[in-house]
mmCIF file of C-alpha atoms in Angstrom:
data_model
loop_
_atom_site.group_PDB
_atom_site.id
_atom_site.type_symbol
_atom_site.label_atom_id
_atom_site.label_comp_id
_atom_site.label_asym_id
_atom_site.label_seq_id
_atom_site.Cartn_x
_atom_site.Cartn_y
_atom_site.Cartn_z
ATOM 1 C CA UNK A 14 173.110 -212.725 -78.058
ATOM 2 C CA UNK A 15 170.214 -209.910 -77.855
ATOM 3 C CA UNK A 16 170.843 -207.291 -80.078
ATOM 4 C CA UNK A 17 170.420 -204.157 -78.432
ATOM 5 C CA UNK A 18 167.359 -201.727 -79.231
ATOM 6 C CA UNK A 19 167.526 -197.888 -78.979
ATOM 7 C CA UNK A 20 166.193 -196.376 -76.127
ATOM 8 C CA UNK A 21 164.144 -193.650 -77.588
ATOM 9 C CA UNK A 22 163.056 -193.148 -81.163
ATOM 10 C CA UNK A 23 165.126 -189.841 -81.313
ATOM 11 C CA UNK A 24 168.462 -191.489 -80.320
ATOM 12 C CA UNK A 25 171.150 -190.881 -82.500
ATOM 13 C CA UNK A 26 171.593 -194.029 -85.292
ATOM 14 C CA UNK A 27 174.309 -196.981 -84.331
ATOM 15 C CA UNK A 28 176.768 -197.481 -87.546
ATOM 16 C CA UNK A 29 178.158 -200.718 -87.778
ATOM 17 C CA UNK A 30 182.280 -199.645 -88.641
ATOM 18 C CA UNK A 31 184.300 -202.758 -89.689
ATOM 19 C CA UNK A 32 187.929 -202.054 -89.949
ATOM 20 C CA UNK A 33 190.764 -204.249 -91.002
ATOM 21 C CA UNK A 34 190.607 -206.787 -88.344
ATOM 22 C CA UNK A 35 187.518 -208.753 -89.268
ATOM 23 C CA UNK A 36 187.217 -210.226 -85.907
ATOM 24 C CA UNK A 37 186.874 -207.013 -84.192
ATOM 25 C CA UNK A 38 183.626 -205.088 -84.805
ATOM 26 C CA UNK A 39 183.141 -201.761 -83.225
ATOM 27 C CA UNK A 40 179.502 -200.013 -82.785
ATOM 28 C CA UNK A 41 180.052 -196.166 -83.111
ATOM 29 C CA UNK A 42 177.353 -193.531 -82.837
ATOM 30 C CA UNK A 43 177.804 -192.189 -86.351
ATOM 31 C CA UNK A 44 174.841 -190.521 -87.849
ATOM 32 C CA UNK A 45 173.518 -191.858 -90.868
ATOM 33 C CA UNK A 46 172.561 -189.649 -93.882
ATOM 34 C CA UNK A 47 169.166 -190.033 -95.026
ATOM 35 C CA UNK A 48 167.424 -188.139 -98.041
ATOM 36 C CA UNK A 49 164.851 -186.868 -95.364
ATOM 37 C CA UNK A 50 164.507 -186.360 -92.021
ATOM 38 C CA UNK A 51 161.602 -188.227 -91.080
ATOM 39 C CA UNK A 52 163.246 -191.636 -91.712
ATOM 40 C CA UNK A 53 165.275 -193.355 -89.365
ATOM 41 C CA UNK A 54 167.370 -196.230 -90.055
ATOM 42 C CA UNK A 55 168.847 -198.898 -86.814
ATOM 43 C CA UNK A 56 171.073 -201.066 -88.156
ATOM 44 C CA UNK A 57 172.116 -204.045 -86.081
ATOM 45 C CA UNK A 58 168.617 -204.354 -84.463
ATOM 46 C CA UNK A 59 167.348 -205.029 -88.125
ATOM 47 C CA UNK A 60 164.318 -202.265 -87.886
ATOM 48 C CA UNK A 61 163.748 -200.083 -90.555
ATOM 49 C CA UNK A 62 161.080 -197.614 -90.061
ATOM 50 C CA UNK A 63 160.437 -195.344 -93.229
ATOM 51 C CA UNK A 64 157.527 -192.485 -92.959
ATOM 52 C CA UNK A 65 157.133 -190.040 -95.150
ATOM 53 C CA UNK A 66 154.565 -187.046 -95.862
ATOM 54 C CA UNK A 67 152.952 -189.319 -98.564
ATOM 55 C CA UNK A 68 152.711 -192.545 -96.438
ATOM 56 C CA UNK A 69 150.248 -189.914 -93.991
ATOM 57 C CA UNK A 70 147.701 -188.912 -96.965
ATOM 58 C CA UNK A 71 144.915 -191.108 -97.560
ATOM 59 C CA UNK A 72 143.460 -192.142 -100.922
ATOM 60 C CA UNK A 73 140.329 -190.023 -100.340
ATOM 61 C CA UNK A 74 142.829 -186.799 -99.744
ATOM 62 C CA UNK A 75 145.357 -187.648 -102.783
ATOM 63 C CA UNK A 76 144.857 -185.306 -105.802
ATOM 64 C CA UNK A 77 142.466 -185.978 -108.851
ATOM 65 C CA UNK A 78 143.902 -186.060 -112.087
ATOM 66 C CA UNK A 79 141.559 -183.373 -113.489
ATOM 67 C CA UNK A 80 141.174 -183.209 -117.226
ATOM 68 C CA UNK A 81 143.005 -186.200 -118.089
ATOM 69 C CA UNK A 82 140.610 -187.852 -120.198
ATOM 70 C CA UNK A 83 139.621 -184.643 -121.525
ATOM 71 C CA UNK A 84 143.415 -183.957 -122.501
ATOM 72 C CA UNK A 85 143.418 -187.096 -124.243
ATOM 73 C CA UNK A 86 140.656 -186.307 -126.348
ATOM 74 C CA UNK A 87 141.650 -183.172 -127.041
ATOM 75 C CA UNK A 88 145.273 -184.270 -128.259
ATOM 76 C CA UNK A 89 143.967 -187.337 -130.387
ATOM 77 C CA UNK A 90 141.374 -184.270 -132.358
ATOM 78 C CA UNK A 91 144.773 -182.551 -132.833
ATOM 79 C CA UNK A 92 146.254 -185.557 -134.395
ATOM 80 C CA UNK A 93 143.302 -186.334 -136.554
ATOM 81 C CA UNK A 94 140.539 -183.371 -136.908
ATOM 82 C CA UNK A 95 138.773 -185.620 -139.801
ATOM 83 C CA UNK A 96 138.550 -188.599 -137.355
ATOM 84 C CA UNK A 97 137.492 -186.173 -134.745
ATOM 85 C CA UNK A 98 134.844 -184.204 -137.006
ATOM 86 C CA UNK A 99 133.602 -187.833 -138.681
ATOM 87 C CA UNK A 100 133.205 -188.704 -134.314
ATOM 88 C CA UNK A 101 130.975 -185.992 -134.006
ATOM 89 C CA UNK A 102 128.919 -186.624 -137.039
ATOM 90 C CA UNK A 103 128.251 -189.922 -135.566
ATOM 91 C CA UNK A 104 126.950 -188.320 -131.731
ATOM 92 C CA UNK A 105 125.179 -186.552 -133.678
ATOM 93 C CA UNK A 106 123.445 -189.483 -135.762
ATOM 94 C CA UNK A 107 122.970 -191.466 -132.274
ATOM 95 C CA UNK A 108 121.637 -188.344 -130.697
ATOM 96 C CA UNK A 109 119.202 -188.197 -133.493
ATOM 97 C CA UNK A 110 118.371 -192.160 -133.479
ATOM 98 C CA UNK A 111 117.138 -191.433 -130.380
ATOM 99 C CA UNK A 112 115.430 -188.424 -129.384
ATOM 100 C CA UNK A 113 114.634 -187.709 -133.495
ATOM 101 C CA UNK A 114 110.635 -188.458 -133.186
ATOM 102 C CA UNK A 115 110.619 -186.340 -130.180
ATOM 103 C CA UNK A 116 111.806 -183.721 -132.093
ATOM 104 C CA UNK A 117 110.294 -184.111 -135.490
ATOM 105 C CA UNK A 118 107.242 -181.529 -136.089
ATOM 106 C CA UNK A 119 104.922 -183.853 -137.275
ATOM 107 C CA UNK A 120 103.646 -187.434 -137.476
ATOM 108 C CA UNK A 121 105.992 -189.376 -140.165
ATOM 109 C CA UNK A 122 102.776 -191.500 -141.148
ATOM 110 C CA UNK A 123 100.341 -188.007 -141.618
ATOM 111 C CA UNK A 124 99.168 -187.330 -144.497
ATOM 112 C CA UNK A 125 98.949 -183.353 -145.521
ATOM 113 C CA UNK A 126 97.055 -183.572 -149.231
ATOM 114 C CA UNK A 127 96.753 -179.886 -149.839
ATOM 115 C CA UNK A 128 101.050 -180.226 -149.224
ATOM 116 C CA UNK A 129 101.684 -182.378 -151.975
ATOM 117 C CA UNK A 130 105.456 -182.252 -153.042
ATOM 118 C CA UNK A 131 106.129 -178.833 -151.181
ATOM 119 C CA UNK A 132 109.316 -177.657 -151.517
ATOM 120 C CA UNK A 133 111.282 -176.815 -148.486
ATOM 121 C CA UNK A 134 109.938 -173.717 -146.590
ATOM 122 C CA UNK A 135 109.263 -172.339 -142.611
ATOM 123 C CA UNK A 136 106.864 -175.228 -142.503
ATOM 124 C CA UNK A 137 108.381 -178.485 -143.992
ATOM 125 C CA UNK A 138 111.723 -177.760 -143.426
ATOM 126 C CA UNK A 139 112.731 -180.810 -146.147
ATOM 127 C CA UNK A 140 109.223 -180.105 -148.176
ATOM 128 C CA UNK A 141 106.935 -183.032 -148.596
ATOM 129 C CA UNK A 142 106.613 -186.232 -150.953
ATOM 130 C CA UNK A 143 104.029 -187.331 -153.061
ATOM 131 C CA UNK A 144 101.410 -188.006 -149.793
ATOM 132 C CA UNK A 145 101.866 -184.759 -148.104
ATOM 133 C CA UNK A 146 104.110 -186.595 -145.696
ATOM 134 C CA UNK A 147 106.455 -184.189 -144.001
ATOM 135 C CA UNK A 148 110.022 -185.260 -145.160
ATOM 136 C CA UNK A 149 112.028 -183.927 -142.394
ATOM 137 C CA UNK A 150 109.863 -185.877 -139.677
ATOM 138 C CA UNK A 151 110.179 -189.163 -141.974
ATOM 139 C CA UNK A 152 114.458 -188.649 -141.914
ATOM 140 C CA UNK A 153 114.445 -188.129 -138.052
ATOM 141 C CA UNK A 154 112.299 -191.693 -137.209
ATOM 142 C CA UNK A 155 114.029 -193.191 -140.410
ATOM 143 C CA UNK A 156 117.396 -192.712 -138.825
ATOM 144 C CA UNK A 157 116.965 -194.924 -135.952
ATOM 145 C CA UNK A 158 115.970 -197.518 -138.185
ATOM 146 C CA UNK A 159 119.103 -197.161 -140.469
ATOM 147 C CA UNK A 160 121.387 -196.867 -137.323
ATOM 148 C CA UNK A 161 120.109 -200.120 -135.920
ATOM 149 C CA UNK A 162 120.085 -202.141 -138.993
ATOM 150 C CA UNK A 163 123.437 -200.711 -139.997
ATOM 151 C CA UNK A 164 125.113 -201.628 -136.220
ATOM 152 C CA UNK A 165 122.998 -204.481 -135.150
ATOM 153 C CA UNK A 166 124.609 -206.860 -138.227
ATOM 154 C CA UNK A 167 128.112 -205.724 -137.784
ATOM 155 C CA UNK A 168 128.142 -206.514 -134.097
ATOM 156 C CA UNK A 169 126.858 -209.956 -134.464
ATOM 157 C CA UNK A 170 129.103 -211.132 -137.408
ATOM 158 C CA UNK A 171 131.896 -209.078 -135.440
ATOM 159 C CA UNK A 172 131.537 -211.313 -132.521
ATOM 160 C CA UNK A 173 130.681 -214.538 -134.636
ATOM 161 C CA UNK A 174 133.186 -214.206 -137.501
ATOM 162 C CA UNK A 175 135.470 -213.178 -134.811
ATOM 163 C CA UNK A 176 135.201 -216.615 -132.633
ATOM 164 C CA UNK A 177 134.738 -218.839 -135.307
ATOM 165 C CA UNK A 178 138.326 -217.620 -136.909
ATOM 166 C CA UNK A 179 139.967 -218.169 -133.750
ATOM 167 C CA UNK A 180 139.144 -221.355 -132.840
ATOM 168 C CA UNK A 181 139.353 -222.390 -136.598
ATOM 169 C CA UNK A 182 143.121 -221.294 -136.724
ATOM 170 C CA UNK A 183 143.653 -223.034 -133.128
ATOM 171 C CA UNK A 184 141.867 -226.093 -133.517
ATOM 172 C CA UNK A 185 143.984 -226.504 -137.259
ATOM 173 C CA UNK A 186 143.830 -229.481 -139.011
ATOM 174 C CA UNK A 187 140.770 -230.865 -141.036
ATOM 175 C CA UNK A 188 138.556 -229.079 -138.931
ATOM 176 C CA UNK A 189 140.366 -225.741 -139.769
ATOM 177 C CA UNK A 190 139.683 -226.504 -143.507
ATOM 178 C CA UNK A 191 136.587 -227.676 -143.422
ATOM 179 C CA UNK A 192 135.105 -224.137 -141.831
ATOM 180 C CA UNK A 193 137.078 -222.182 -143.928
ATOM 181 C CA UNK A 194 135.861 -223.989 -146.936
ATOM 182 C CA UNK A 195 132.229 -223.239 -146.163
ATOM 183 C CA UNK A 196 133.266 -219.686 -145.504
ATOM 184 C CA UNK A 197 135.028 -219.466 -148.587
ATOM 185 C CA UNK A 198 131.572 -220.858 -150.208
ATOM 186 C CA UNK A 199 129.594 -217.931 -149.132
ATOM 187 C CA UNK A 200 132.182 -215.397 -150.548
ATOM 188 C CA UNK A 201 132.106 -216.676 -153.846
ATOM 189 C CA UNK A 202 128.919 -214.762 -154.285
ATOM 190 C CA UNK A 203 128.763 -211.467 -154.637
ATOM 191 C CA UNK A 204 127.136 -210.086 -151.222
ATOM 192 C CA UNK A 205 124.794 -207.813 -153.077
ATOM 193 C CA UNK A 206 123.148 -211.122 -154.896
ATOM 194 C CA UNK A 207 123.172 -212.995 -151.887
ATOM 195 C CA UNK A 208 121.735 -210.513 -149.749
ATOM 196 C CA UNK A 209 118.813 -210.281 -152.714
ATOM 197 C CA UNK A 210 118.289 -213.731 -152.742
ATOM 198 C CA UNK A 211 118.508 -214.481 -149.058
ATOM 199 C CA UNK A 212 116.039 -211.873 -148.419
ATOM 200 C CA UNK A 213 113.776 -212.820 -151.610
ATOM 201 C CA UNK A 214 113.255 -216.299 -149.790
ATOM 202 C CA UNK A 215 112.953 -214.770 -146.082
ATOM 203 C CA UNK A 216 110.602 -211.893 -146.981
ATOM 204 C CA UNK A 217 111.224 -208.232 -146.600
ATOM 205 C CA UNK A 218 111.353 -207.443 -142.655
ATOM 206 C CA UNK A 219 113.491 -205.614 -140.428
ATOM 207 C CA UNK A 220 114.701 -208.752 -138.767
ATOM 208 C CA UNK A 221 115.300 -210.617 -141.656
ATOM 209 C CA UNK A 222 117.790 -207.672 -143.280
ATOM 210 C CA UNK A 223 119.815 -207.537 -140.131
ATOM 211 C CA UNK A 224 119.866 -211.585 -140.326
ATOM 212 C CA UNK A 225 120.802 -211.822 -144.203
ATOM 213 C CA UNK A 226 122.945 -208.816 -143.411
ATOM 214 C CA UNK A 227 125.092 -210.157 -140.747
ATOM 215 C CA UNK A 228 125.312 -213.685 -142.394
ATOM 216 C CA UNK A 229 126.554 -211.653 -145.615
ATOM 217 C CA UNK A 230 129.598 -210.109 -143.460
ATOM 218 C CA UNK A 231 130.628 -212.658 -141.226
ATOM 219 C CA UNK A 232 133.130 -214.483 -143.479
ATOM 220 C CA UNK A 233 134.953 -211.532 -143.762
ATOM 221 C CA UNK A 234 135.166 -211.084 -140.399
ATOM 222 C CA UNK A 235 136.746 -215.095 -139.791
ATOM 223 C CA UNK A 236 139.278 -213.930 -142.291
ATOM 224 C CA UNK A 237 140.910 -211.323 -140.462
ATOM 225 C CA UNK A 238 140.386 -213.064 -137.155
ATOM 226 C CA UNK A 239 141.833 -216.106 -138.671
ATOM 227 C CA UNK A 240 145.120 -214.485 -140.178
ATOM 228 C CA UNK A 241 145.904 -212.326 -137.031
ATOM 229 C CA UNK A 242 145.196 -216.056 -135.263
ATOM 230 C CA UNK A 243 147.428 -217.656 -137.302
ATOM 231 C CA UNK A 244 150.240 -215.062 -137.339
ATOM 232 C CA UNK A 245 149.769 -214.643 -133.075
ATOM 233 C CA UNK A 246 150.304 -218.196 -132.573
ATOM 234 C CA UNK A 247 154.323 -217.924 -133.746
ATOM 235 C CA UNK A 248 154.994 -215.620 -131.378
ATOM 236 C CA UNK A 249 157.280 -216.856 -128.796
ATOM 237 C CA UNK A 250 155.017 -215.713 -125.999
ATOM 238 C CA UNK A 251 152.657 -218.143 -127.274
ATOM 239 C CA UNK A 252 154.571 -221.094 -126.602
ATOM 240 C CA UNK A 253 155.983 -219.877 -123.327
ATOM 241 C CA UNK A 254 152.362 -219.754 -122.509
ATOM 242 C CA UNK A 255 151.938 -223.409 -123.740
ATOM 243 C CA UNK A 256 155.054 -224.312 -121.792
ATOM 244 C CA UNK A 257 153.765 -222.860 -118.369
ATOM 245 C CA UNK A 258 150.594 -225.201 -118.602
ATOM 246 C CA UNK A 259 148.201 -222.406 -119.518
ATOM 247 C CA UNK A 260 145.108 -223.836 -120.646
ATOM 248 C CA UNK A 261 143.866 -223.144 -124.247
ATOM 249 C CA UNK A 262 141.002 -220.947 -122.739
ATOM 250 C CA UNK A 263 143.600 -218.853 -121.185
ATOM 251 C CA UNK A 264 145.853 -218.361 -123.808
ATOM 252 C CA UNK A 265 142.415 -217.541 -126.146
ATOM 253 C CA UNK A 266 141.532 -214.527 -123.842
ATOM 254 C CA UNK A 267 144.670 -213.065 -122.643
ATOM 255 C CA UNK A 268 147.002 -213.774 -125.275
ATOM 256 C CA UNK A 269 145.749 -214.017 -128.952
ATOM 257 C CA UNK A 270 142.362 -212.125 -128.404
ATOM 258 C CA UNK A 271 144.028 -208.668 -127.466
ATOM 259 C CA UNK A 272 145.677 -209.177 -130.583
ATOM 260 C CA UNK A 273 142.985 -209.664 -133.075
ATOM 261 C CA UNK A 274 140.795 -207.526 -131.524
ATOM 262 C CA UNK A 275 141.972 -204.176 -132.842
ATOM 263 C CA UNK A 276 141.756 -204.805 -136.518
ATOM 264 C CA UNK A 277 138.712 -206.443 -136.039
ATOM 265 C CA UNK A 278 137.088 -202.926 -134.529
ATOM 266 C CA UNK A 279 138.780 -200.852 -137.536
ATOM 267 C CA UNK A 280 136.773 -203.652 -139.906
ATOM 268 C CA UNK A 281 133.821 -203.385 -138.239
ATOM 269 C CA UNK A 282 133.763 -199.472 -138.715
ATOM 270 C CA UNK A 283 134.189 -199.765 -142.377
ATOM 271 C CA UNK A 284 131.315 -202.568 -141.926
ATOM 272 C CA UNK A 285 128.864 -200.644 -140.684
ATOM 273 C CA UNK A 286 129.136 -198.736 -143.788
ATOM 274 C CA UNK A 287 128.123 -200.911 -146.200
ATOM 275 C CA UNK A 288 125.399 -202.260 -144.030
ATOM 276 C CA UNK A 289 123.781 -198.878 -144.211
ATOM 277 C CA UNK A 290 124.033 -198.713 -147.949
ATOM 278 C CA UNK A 291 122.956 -201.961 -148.254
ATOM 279 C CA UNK A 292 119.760 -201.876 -146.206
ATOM 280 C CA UNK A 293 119.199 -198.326 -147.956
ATOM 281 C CA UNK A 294 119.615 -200.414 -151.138
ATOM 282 C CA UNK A 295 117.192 -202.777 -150.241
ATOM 283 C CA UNK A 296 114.777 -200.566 -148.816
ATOM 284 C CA UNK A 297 115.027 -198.640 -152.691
ATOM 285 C CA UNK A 298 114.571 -202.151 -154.336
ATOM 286 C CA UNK A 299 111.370 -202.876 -152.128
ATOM 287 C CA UNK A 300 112.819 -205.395 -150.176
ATOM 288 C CA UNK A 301 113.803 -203.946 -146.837
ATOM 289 C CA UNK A 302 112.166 -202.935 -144.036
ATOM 290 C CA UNK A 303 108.193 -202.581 -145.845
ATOM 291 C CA UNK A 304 106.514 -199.191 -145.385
ATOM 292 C CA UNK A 305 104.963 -197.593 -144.010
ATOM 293 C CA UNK A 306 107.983 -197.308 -141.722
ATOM 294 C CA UNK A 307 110.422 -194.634 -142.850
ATOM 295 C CA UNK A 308 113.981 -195.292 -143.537
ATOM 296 C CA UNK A 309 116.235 -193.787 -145.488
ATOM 297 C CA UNK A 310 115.999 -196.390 -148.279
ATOM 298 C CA UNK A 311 112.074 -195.515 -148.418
ATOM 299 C CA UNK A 312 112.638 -192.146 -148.851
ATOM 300 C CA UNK A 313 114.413 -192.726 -151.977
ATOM 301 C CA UNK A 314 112.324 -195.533 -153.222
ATOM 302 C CA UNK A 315 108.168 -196.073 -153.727
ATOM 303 C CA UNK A 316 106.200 -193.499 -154.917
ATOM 304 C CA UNK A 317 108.931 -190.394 -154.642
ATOM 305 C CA UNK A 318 110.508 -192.507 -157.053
ATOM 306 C CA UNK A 319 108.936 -191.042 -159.699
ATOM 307 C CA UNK A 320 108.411 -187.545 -158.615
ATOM 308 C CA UNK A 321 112.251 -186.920 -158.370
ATOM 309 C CA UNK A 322 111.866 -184.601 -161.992
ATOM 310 C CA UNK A 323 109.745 -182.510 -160.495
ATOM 311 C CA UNK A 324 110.428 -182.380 -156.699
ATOM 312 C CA UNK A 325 114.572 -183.423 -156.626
ATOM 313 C CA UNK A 326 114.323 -182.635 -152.786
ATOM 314 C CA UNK A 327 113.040 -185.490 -152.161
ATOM 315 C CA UNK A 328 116.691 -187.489 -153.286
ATOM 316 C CA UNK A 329 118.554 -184.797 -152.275
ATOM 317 C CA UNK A 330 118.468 -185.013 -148.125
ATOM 318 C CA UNK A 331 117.743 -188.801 -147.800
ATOM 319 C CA UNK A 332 120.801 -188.909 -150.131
ATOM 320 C CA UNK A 333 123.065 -186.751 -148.319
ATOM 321 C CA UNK A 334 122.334 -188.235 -145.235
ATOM 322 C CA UNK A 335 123.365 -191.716 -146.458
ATOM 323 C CA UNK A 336 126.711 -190.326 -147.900
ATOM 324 C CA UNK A 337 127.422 -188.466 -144.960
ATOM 325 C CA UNK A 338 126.523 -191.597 -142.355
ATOM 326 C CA UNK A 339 128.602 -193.921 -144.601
ATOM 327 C CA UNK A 340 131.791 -191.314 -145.212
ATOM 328 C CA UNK A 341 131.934 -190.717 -141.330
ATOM 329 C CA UNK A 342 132.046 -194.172 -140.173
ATOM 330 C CA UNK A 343 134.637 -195.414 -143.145
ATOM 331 C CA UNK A 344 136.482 -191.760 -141.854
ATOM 332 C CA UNK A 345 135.947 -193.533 -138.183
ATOM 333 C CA UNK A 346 137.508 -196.643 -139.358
ATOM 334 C CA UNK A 347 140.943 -194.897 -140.683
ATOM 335 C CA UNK A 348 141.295 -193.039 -137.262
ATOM 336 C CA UNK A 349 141.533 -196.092 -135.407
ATOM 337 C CA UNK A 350 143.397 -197.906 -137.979
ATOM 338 C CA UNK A 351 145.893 -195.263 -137.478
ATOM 339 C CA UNK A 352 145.244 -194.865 -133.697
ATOM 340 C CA UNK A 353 145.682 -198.668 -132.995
ATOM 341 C CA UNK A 354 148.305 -199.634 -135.537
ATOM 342 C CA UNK A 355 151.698 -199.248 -133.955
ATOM 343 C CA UNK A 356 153.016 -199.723 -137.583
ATOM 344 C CA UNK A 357 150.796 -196.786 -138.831
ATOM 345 C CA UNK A 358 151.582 -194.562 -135.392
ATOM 346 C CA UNK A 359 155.468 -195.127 -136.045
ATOM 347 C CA UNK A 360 154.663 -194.093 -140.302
ATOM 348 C CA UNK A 361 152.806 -190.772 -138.562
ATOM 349 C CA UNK A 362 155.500 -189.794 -136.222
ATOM 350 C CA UNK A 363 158.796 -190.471 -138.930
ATOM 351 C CA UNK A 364 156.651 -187.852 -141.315
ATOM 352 C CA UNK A 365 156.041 -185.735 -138.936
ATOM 353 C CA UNK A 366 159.482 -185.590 -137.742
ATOM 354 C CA UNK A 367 158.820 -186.716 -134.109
#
């Protein structure tokens, strides 16, 4: 049997009554009560036709969230001022790294003999070294070189260390032992005498520190991937995974790498750190990047070595600037360890009574 169809749209709703006699059904024009007026409901014909004032906007007319990202950063300075002041300190350094030899005064590499070991004034802002060299102009260009030799090693062992601790703890077995053997090889040395070494036999070039450097930090990295590996592949999740059929790709990238990712990141803040300090080590030692280039490490070492006595300016800024490069990434690395940690977000918000 055809059900029957309203005549008009505006027709007043059938209700389908059903009284005690099951065999007996009765169609009476009862209105139905909706929660608006623009949606109509026909039972028996099985047509359900629901518009509604938001249905009619389209995506180009719906409103913007405006300020939400803006919010966000505002509230997470709130919760952490340090992290947020250490976060500027670091625009600041990458603003520097690069547009710092289009603003330095003079030529890093010119030579101003009559300005020999200057103190700071109007002129040299930073005074000069033992050349004449303006000292300001030689911390601008030498930033760009710290920057990139402090990031460009932490990003490659970060994605190295990273995979090969991974597959290490899901491959297991002998071949699990075997790489962590050789890792555990290089960190029997301490990385300052390796780095030396490494560098001795490679010769003193930019390439070469960000080489020895990255080599230097990539067991710790496998570590920590392998441990969060390890401890991921427990879960129950895991083995539902394994149960569906996912393939071992699959449950690399969506399931155990979204879980060793974040303490990887807060390591490789802390990283870059040390690789700073160490190529500013190196550089002071002779065996970093070679001069005439400036870096931060050349500013302390070479010839202004030995006018420090009499001219202290000239360890005083490249000195300061190392501190202050290396405190605001470490101060970096404990926002997002407290950021990404639910364990450390649930320590925050018991203290602070939330």
């Amino acid at each position: 049997m055809q059900r029957p169809r309203p005549s008009n749209p505006g027709a007043v709703p059938l209700r389908m009554s059903v009284p005690s006699n099951p065999r007996r059904v009765s169609l009476t024009p009862e209105p139905l009560h909706c929660t608006s007026s623009s949606h109509r409901v026909w039972s028996l014909c099985g047509e359900v036709t629901m518009t509604s004032e938001r249905a009619d906007t389209h995506f180009w007319q719906a409103p913007a969230r405006r300020g939400s990202v803006f919010r966000s950063v505002l509230r997470v300075a709130r919760r952490a001022p340090i992290g947020a002041a250490a976060a500027i300190v670091i625009f600041l350094l990458a603003f520097i790294s690069v547009f710092g030899p289009m603003l330095a005064p003079f030529d890093p590499l010119e030579l101003h003999r009559a300005d020999r070991l200057v103190g700071p004034n109007s002129t040299y802002w930073l005074g000069t070294d033992a050349f004449g060299r303006d000292q300001f102009s030689r911390l601008l260009h030498g930033t760009r070189v710290s920057i990139i030799v402090g990031l460009a090693p932490v990003a490659a062992s970060t994605v190295v260390g990273s995979a090969i601790g991974i597959v290490s703890a899901y491959a297991g077995g002998m071949r699990d032992v075997v790489i962590q053997r050789v890792m555990d090889a290089f960190m029997a040395f301490p990385a300052l005498i390796t780095v030396l070494v490494m560098v001795s036999l490679l010769g003193p070039t930019m390439l070469n520190v960000i080489l020895v450097l990255a080599v230097v930090t990539t067991p710790t990295v496998n570590r920590v991937a392998r441990g969060l590996t390890l401890s991921t592949l427990g879960l129950p999740y895991i083995e539902s995974a394994r149960a569906s059929g996912a393939s071992q790709r699959r449950i690399i990238l969506l399931h155990i790498v979204p879980n060793v990712l974040p303490p990887v990141v807060i390591l490789a803040a802390s990283l870059i750190g040390g690789a700073i300090l160490a190529e500013a080590s190196l550089s002071f030692l002779g065996l970093g990047v070679p001069p005439p280039d400036p870096t931060w490490g050349n500013l302390l070492g070479g010839q202004n070595r030995d006018a420090f006595e009499v001219a202290p300016w000239l360890a005083v800024f490249p000195g300061l600037a190392i501190a202050i490069t290396v405190l605001a990434f470490n101060l970096i690395g404990d926002t997002l360890r407290d950021t990404l940690d639910p364990r450390m977000r649930g320590s925050q918000d018991v203290g602070a009574g939330k």
